[in-house]
Short mmCIF file of C-alpha atoms in Angstrom, two decimals:
data_model
loop_
_atom_site.label_atom_id
_atom_site.label_comp_id
_atom_site.label_asym_id
_atom_site.label_seq_id
_atom_site.Cartn_x
_atom_site.Cartn_y
_atom_site.Cartn_z
CA ASN I 27 31.59 -5.27 13.96
CA ALA I 28 28.62 -7.56 13.81
CA GLY I 29 25.86 -5.50 15.76
CA VAL I 30 23.16 -6.90 17.35
CA THR I 31 23.68 -11.84 17.36
CA GLN I 32 20.91 -14.18 19.15
CA THR I 33 21.28 -17.74 19.07
CA PRO I 34 19.38 -19.89 18.37
CA LYS I 35 17.84 -19.26 15.68
CA PHE I 36 15.44 -21.50 15.67
CA ARG I 37 14.02 -24.23 18.58
CA ILE I 38 11.53 -26.18 19.21
CA LEU I 39 11.08 -26.86 22.99
CA LYS I 40 8.07 -28.51 25.25
CA ILE I 41 5.73 -27.71 27.55
CA GLY I 42 7.69 -27.28 31.05
CA GLN I 43 11.11 -27.24 29.55
CA SER I 44 13.24 -24.22 29.91
CA MET I 45 15.95 -22.28 27.48
CA THR I 46 18.26 -19.38 27.51
CA LEU I 47 17.86 -16.94 24.59
CA GLN I 48 20.85 -15.22 24.72
CA CYS I 49 21.65 -12.70 22.90
CA THR I 50 25.16 -9.73 22.58
CA GLN I 51 25.97 -6.18 20.98
CA ASP I 52 29.56 -5.31 20.22
CA MET I 53 28.18 -1.61 20.09
CA ASN I 54 28.50 -0.48 23.37
CA HIS I 55 25.15 -0.04 23.43
CA ASN I 56 24.13 0.99 27.88
CA TYR I 57 19.54 0.59 26.85
CA MET I 58 18.92 -2.95 26.10
CA TYR I 59 15.73 -4.94 25.19
CA TRP I 60 14.37 -7.73 23.74
CA TYR I 61 10.55 -8.34 22.54
CA ARG I 62 8.48 -10.24 21.40
CA GLN I 63 6.22 -10.91 17.85
CA ASP I 64 3.29 -12.74 16.95
CA PRO I 65 2.04 -13.68 13.68
CA GLY I 66 0.34 -10.73 11.89
CA MET I 67 1.54 -8.05 14.93
CA GLY I 68 4.39 -5.75 15.69
CA LEU I 69 6.66 -6.49 18.35
CA LYS I 70 5.35 -6.30 21.51
CA LEU I 71 8.80 -5.27 24.96
CA ILE I 72 8.65 -8.28 27.57
CA TYR I 73 12.01 -6.69 29.95
CA TYR I 74 14.64 -3.65 28.76
CA SER I 75 18.07 -3.23 30.74
CA VAL I 76 19.21 0.65 30.31
CA GLY I 77 22.23 -0.45 31.80
CA ALA I 78 24.77 -3.83 34.23
CA GLY I 79 22.38 -4.64 36.13
CA ILE I 80 19.61 -2.75 36.20
CA THR I 81 16.35 -4.37 34.05
CA ASP I 82 13.01 -3.83 34.44
CA LYS I 83 9.38 -4.68 32.90
CA GLY I 84 8.02 -3.93 29.34
CA GLU I 85 4.39 -4.60 28.34
CA VAL I 86 4.47 -8.44 27.99
CA PRO I 87 6.28 -9.75 30.95
CA ASN I 88 5.44 -13.41 32.95
CA GLY I 89 6.92 -16.11 31.96
CA TYR I 90 10.16 -14.26 31.50
CA ASN I 91 13.58 -13.78 33.36
CA VAL I 92 16.68 -11.37 31.99
CA SER I 93 19.61 -10.69 33.42
CA ARG I 94 22.17 -7.57 32.74
CA SER I 95 26.05 -9.20 34.28
CA THR I 96 27.09 -7.03 31.06
CA THR I 97 26.65 -4.55 29.36
CA GLU I 98 27.35 -7.25 26.45
CA ASP I 99 25.20 -9.76 27.61
CA PHE I 100 20.93 -9.51 27.57
CA PRO I 101 20.15 -12.93 27.95
CA LEU I 102 16.43 -13.87 28.21
CA ARG I 103 15.72 -16.95 30.15
CA LEU I 104 12.03 -18.72 29.64
CA GLU I 105 11.19 -21.33 33.07
CA LEU I 106 7.79 -23.17 32.14
CA ALA I 107 7.74 -23.20 28.54
CA ALA I 108 3.68 -22.58 27.05
CA PRO I 109 2.34 -22.97 24.17
CA SER I 110 1.22 -19.56 24.21
CA GLN I 111 4.84 -18.51 24.27
CA THR I 112 5.67 -19.70 20.38
CA SER I 113 6.37 -16.65 19.60
CA VAL I 114 9.83 -14.71 17.02
CA TYR I 115 12.03 -13.17 20.09
CA PHE I 116 13.53 -9.97 18.52
CA CYS I 117 16.38 -8.66 20.25
CA ALA I 118 17.50 -4.99 20.01
CA SER I 119 20.12 -2.22 21.81
CA SER I 120 20.75 2.29 22.06
CA LEU I 121 22.98 3.68 22.80
CA SER I 122 20.41 6.82 24.04
CA GLY I 123 16.85 5.80 25.70
CA GLY I 124 14.35 8.71 24.80
CA ALA I 125 12.73 9.23 21.50
CA GLY I 126 15.59 9.34 20.34
CA GLY I 127 17.91 6.70 19.58
CA GLU I 128 17.69 3.35 16.82
CA GLN I 129 16.82 0.18 18.00
CA PHE I 130 19.72 -1.41 15.90
CA PHE I 131 17.80 -5.76 16.26
CA GLY I 132 19.21 -8.79 16.20
CA PRO I 133 17.27 -11.25 13.85
CA GLY I 134 15.57 -12.64 16.16
CA THR I 135 14.50 -16.37 17.80
CA ARG I 136 12.85 -18.69 15.70
CA LEU I 137 10.71 -20.69 19.37
CA THR I 138 7.71 -23.47 18.91
CA VAL I 139 6.23 -24.65 21.23
CA LEU I 140 4.57 -28.05 21.75
CA ALA A 23 -1.06 4.45 26.97
CA GLN A 24 0.40 4.25 23.97
CA LYS A 25 -1.06 3.51 20.53
CA ILE A 26 0.21 3.13 16.86
CA THR A 27 -2.52 2.89 13.77
CA GLN A 28 -1.75 0.88 10.48
CA THR A 29 -5.13 0.48 9.11
CA GLN A 30 -3.85 -0.76 5.37
CA PRO A 31 -3.17 -4.74 6.06
CA GLY A 32 -1.71 -5.15 2.52
CA MET A 33 -1.38 -2.75 -0.21
CA PHE A 34 0.25 -3.51 -3.80
CA VAL A 35 2.05 -0.79 -6.21
CA GLN A 36 3.72 -1.10 -9.48
CA GLU A 37 7.57 -0.88 -10.03
CA LYS A 38 8.45 2.75 -10.03
CA GLU A 39 5.55 4.09 -8.89
CA ALA A 40 5.50 6.31 -5.51
CA VAL A 41 3.77 4.47 -2.76
CA THR A 42 2.21 5.99 0.16
CA LEU A 43 2.18 3.68 3.91
CA ASP A 44 -0.62 5.08 7.23
CA CYS A 45 0.16 6.01 10.66
CA THR A 46 -1.36 7.45 13.24
CA TYR A 47 -0.21 7.07 16.98
CA ASP A 48 -2.33 9.14 20.12
CA THR A 49 -0.04 10.19 22.78
CA SER A 50 -0.22 12.85 25.29
CA ASP A 51 3.74 13.61 25.12
CA GLN A 52 5.46 16.46 23.71
CA SER A 53 8.41 14.51 23.27
CA TYR A 54 8.19 11.82 20.95
CA GLY A 55 10.07 10.29 17.96
CA LEU A 56 8.05 7.97 15.39
CA PHE A 57 9.82 5.38 13.27
CA TRP A 58 9.82 3.61 10.30
CA TYR A 59 11.17 -0.06 10.22
CA LYS A 60 10.97 -2.79 7.23
CA GLN A 61 10.46 -5.84 7.60
CA PRO A 62 10.94 -8.45 4.60
CA SER A 63 10.43 -12.43 4.75
CA SER A 64 13.95 -12.52 5.39
CA GLY A 65 12.49 -11.32 9.19
CA GLU A 66 15.04 -8.94 10.33
CA MET A 67 14.10 -5.47 12.00
CA ILE A 68 15.48 -2.64 9.37
CA PHE A 69 15.58 1.32 10.11
CA LEU A 70 14.24 3.50 8.47
CA ILE A 71 13.55 5.97 9.19
CA TYR A 72 13.23 8.62 11.36
CA GLN A 73 11.34 11.74 13.09
CA GLY A 74 11.30 13.42 15.87
CA SER A 75 8.33 15.46 17.26
CA TYR A 76 10.64 18.25 17.91
CA ASP A 77 11.77 18.06 14.11
CA GLU A 78 10.15 20.74 11.75
CA GLN A 79 11.19 19.14 9.01
CA ASN A 80 9.91 16.18 7.06
CA ALA A 81 12.40 13.14 7.32
CA THR A 82 14.28 11.74 4.25
CA GLU A 83 16.17 8.69 3.08
CA GLY A 84 17.08 8.19 -0.07
CA ARG A 85 13.61 7.15 -1.68
CA TYR A 86 12.25 7.21 1.90
CA SER A 87 10.52 10.50 3.29
CA LEU A 88 7.71 10.94 6.70
CA ASN A 89 5.02 12.79 5.93
CA PHE A 90 4.49 14.20 9.87
CA GLN A 91 1.46 15.84 10.51
CA LYS A 92 2.12 16.76 13.61
CA ALA A 93 -1.32 18.36 14.96
CA ARG A 94 -3.80 15.27 12.64
CA LYS A 95 -1.49 12.64 14.50
CA SER A 96 0.10 11.50 11.33
CA ALA A 97 3.70 10.30 10.35
CA ASN A 98 3.08 8.80 7.22
CA LEU A 99 5.88 7.05 4.88
CA VAL A 100 6.38 7.16 1.24
CA ILE A 101 8.51 5.42 -0.66
CA SER A 102 9.28 6.91 -3.91
CA ALA A 103 9.92 4.52 -7.89
CA SER A 104 9.23 1.61 -6.11
CA GLN A 105 11.50 -1.04 -6.55
CA LEU A 106 10.53 -4.70 -6.91
CA GLY A 107 13.10 -5.18 -3.28
CA ASP A 108 10.92 -2.90 -1.71
CA SER A 109 8.31 -5.66 -1.19
CA ALA A 110 8.02 -5.93 3.06
CA MET A 111 6.05 -5.84 6.10
CA TYR A 112 6.85 -2.32 6.75
CA PHE A 113 6.03 -1.58 10.98
CA CYS A 114 5.44 2.38 12.31
CA ALA A 115 7.08 2.82 15.94
CA MET A 116 6.87 5.51 18.53
CA ARG A 117 9.38 5.99 21.69
CA ARG A 118 8.13 8.25 24.21
CA GLY A 119 10.74 10.96 25.78
CA SER A 120 10.77 9.84 29.40
CA GLY A 121 10.86 5.76 27.56
CA TYR A 122 12.02 3.02 26.36
CA ALA A 123 10.86 0.75 23.92
CA LEU A 124 8.48 1.47 20.65
CA ASN A 125 5.48 1.63 20.46
CA PHE A 126 5.11 -0.74 17.74
CA GLY A 127 1.60 -1.02 14.54
CA LYS A 128 0.30 -4.06 13.79
CA GLY A 129 2.09 -3.52 10.10
CA THR A 130 1.06 -2.70 6.83
CA SER A 131 2.62 -5.31 4.21
CA LEU A 132 3.78 -4.43 0.33
CA LEU A 133 3.50 -6.16 -2.40
CA VAL A 134 5.60 -4.31 -5.28
CA THR A 135 5.05 -5.74 -9.01
CA PRO A 136 6.46 -5.61 -11.96
#
């Protein structure tokens, strides 16, 4: 049981390049999330999904896109990378929504845009 | 909007002593959940403890306990018998009963000294 896995671990992009951050969970969780963590800050929600085919914006969605074609996978797409997108990206999943329900986090992807 | 405030940017504690990390929150919801996560220097997010807004007793998990004072809207984390491995960033987070995302505070850096 691997939990939540993310690839790559590190990436350097040039301004204007595109890339996809991969996220996979093997816990059969319906709910999945993408957060970003800027230096010295807590995590902020980019996008979330409550099930395959259903996604919605979080607090900071600009510059990103997501899709959810399967329960297991929730990739995050950066179309035109900007220096402001330099951050650590965390994918998470949970069995349930609402007040309870622990969110399990992946190890993170450290992205630098130069 | 939900807001989480962690007023202690950094804390020191001696090994084997207890330490309290402060967290206050702002919400008009009746149903919500409060979480604490640990982020060591390696970067992963580790779930520590959860408290539901309707739980009458304070949550405990091993050396971690959550001092929940609903009227004061505070959810302080108490770590007993600190260990060197407890040195890390600690994040308080809240999730609405009707929501999905975790809203994080800015974190408290804890350093445990010998």
